mmCIF file of C-alpha atoms in Angstrom:
data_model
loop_
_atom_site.group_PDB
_atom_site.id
_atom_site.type_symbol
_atom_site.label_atom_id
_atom_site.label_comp_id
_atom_site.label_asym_id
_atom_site.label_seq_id
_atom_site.Cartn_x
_atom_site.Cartn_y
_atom_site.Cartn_z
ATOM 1 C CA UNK A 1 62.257 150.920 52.613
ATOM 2 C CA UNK A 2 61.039 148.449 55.840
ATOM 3 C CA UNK A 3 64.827 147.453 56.835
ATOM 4 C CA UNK A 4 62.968 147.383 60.107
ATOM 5 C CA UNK A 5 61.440 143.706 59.666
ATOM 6 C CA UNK A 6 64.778 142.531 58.854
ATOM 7 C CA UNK A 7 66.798 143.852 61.859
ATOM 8 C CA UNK A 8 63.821 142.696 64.218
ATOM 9 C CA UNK A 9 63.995 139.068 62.476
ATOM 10 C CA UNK A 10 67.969 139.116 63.225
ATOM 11 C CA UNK A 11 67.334 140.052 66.591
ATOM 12 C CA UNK A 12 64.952 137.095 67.335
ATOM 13 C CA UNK A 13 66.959 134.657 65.691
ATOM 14 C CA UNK A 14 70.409 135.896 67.335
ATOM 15 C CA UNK A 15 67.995 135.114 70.761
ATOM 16 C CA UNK A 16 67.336 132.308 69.638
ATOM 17 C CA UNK A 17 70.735 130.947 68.638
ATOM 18 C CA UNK A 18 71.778 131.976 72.788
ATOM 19 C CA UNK A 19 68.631 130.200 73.887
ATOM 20 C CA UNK A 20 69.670 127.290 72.101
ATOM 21 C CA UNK A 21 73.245 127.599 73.047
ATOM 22 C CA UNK A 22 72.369 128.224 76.505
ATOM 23 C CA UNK A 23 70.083 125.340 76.485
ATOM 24 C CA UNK A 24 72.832 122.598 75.072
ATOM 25 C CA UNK A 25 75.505 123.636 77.572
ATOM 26 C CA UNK A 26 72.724 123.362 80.415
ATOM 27 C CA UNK A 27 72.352 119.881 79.481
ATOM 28 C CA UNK A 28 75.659 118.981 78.468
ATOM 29 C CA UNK A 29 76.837 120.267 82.026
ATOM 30 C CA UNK A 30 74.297 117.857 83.681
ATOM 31 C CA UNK A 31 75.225 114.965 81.851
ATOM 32 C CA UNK A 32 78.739 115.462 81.878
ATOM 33 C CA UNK A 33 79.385 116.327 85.625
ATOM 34 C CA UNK A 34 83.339 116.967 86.559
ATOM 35 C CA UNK A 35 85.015 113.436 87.196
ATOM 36 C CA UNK A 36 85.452 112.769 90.745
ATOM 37 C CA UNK A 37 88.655 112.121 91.995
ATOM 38 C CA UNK A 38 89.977 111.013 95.651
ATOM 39 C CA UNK A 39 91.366 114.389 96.758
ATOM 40 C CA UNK A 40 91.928 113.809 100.398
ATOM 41 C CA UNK A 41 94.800 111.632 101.330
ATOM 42 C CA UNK A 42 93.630 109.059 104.132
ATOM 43 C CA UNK A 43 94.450 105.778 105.823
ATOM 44 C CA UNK A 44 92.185 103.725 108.141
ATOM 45 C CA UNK A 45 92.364 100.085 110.069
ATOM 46 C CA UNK A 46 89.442 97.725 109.797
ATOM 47 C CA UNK A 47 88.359 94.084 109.827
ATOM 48 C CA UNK A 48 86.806 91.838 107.165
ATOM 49 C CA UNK A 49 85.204 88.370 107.199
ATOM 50 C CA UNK A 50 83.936 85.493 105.010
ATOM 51 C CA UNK A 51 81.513 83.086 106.281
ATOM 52 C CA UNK A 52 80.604 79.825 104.403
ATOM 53 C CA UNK A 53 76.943 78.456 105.482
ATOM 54 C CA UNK A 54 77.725 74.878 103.796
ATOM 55 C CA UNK A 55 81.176 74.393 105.434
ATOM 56 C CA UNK A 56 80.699 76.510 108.609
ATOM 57 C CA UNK A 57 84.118 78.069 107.946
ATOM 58 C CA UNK A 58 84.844 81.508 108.323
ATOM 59 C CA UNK A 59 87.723 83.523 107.675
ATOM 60 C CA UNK A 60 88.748 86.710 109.201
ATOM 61 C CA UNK A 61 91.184 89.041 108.008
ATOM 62 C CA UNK A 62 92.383 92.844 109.075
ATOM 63 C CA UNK A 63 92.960 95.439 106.419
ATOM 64 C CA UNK A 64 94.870 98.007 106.407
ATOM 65 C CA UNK A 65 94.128 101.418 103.234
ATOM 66 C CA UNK A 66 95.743 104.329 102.933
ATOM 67 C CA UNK A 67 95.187 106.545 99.589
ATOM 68 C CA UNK A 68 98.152 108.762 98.228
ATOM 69 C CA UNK A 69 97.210 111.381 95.051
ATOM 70 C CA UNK A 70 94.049 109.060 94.144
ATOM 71 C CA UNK A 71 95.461 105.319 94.352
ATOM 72 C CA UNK A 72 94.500 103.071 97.089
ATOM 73 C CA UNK A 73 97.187 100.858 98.565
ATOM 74 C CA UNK A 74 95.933 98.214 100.730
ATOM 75 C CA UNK A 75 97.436 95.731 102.740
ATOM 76 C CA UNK A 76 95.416 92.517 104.230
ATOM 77 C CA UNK A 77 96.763 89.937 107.171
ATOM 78 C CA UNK A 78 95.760 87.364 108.719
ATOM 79 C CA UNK A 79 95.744 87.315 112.740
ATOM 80 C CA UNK A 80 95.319 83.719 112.629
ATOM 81 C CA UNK A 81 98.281 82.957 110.078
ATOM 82 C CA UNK A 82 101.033 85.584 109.674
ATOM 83 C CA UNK A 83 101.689 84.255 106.766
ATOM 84 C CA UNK A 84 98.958 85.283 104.648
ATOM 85 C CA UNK A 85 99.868 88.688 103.584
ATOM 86 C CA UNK A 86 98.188 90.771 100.611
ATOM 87 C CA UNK A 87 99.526 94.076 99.088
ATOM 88 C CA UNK A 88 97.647 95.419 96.098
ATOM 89 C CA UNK A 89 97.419 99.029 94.830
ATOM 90 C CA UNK A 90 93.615 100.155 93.580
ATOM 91 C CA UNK A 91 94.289 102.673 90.718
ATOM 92 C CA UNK A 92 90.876 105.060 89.207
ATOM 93 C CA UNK A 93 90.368 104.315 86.534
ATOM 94 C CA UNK A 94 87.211 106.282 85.552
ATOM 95 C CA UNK A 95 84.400 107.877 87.255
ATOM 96 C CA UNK A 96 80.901 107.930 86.012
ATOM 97 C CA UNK A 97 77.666 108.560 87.468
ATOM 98 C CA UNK A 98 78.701 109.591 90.253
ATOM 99 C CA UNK A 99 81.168 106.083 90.402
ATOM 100 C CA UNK A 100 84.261 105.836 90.720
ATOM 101 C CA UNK A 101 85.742 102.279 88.944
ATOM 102 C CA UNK A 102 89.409 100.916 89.853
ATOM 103 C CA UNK A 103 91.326 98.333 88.691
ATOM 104 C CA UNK A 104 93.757 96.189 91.431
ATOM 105 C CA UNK A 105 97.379 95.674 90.379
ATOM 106 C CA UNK A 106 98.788 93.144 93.130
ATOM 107 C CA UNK A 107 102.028 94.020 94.402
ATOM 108 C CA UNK A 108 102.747 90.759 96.750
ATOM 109 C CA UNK A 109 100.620 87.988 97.855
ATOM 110 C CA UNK A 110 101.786 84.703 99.482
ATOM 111 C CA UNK A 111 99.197 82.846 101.122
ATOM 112 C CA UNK A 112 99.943 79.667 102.734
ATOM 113 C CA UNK A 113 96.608 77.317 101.851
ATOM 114 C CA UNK A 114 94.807 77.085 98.383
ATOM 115 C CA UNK A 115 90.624 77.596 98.509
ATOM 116 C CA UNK A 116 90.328 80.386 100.907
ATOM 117 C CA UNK A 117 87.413 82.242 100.496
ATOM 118 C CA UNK A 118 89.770 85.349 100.311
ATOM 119 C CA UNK A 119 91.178 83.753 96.861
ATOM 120 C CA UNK A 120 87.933 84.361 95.116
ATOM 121 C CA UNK A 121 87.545 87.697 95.791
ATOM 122 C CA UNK A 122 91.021 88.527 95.095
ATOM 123 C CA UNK A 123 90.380 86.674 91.884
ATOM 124 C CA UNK A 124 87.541 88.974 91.007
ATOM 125 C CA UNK A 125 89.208 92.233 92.364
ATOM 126 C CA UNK A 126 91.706 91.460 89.647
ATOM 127 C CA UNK A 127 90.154 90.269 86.749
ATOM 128 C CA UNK A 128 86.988 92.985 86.711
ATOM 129 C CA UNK A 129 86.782 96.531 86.573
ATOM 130 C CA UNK A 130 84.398 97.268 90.502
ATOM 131 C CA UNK A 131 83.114 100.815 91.126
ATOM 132 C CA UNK A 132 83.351 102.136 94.970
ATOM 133 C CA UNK A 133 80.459 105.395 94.977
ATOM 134 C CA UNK A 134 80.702 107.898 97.343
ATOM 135 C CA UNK A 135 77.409 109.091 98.811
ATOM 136 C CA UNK A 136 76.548 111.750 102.051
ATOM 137 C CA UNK A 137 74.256 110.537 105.121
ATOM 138 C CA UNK A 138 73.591 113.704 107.205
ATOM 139 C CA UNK A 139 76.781 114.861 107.655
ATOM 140 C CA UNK A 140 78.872 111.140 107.497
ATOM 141 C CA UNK A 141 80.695 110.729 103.976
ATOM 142 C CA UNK A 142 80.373 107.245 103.355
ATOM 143 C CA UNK A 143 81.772 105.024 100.444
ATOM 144 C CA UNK A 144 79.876 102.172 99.233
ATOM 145 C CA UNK A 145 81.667 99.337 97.429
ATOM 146 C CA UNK A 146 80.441 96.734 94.576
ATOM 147 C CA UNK A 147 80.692 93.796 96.999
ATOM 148 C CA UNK A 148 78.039 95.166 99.118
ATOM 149 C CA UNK A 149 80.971 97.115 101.731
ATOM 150 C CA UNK A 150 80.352 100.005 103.125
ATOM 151 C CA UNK A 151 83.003 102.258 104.604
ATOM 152 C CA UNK A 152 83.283 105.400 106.467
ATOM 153 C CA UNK A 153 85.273 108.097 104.805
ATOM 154 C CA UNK A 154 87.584 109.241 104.949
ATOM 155 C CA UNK A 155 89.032 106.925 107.837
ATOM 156 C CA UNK A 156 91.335 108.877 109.280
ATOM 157 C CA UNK A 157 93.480 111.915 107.522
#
């Protein structure tokens, strides 16, 4: 009787099955990372702008963010009209590759003038799905945005 061959056959192929196992959870780890998720609750202050080459107008505006359990609630002004006000609320909606996407759900805006450059991007903001990715330089945490902003974060906690 050689029941030997058999038993050392088993053995390779049971090493083989972990290998393989081993090997598909490897790479189903890497290309399913956890989903990221704004954990930190933060607010900061800061200024945005529009400029218009053709018209020479510009457009200035401070912003106001503050994140509670994941959603973004921002609020925009403008110092040279108090009556532009916008309040919108950025909800996650997914994160992948190493992106996190939002959608805006406004919550009031009354602006006083039609065609400000502000209108567009509010217009896109609401209309499209944008991604915000979070990235490390040195030691800052930054957050880089779809429109080409870049923010330091978190702001303030």
């Amino acid at each position: 009787m050689k029941w030997l061959h058999a038993k050392t056959a088993n053995r390779l192929i049971a090493v083989l099955i972990l290998l393989v196992l081993a090997a598909g959870w490897g790479a189903w780890s890497t290309f399913n990372p956890p989903p990221l998720h704004v954990k930190t609750d933060v607010e900061g202050n800061f200024q945005l702008g529009f400029y218009d080459l053709m018209s020479q107008r510009k457009e200035i505006y401070d912003s106001s963010m503050r994140t509670t359990n994941g959603t973004v609630f921002s609020t925009i002004t403008s110092p040279e009209d108090n009556r532009f006000v916008f309040k919108g609320k950025f909800t996650q909606t997914v994160a992948q590759n190493g992106k996190l996407y939002f959608s805006l759900t406004p919550i009031y805006y009354s602006t006083p003038q039609k065609g400000l450059m502000i209108d567009g991007l509010v217009d896109l903001l609401m209309h499209t799905r944008f991604w915000m990715a979070p990235i490390e330089v040195g030691s800052k945490p930054l957050v880089v945005g779809q429109s080409g902003s870049i923010f330091l974060y978190p702001l303030k906690k």
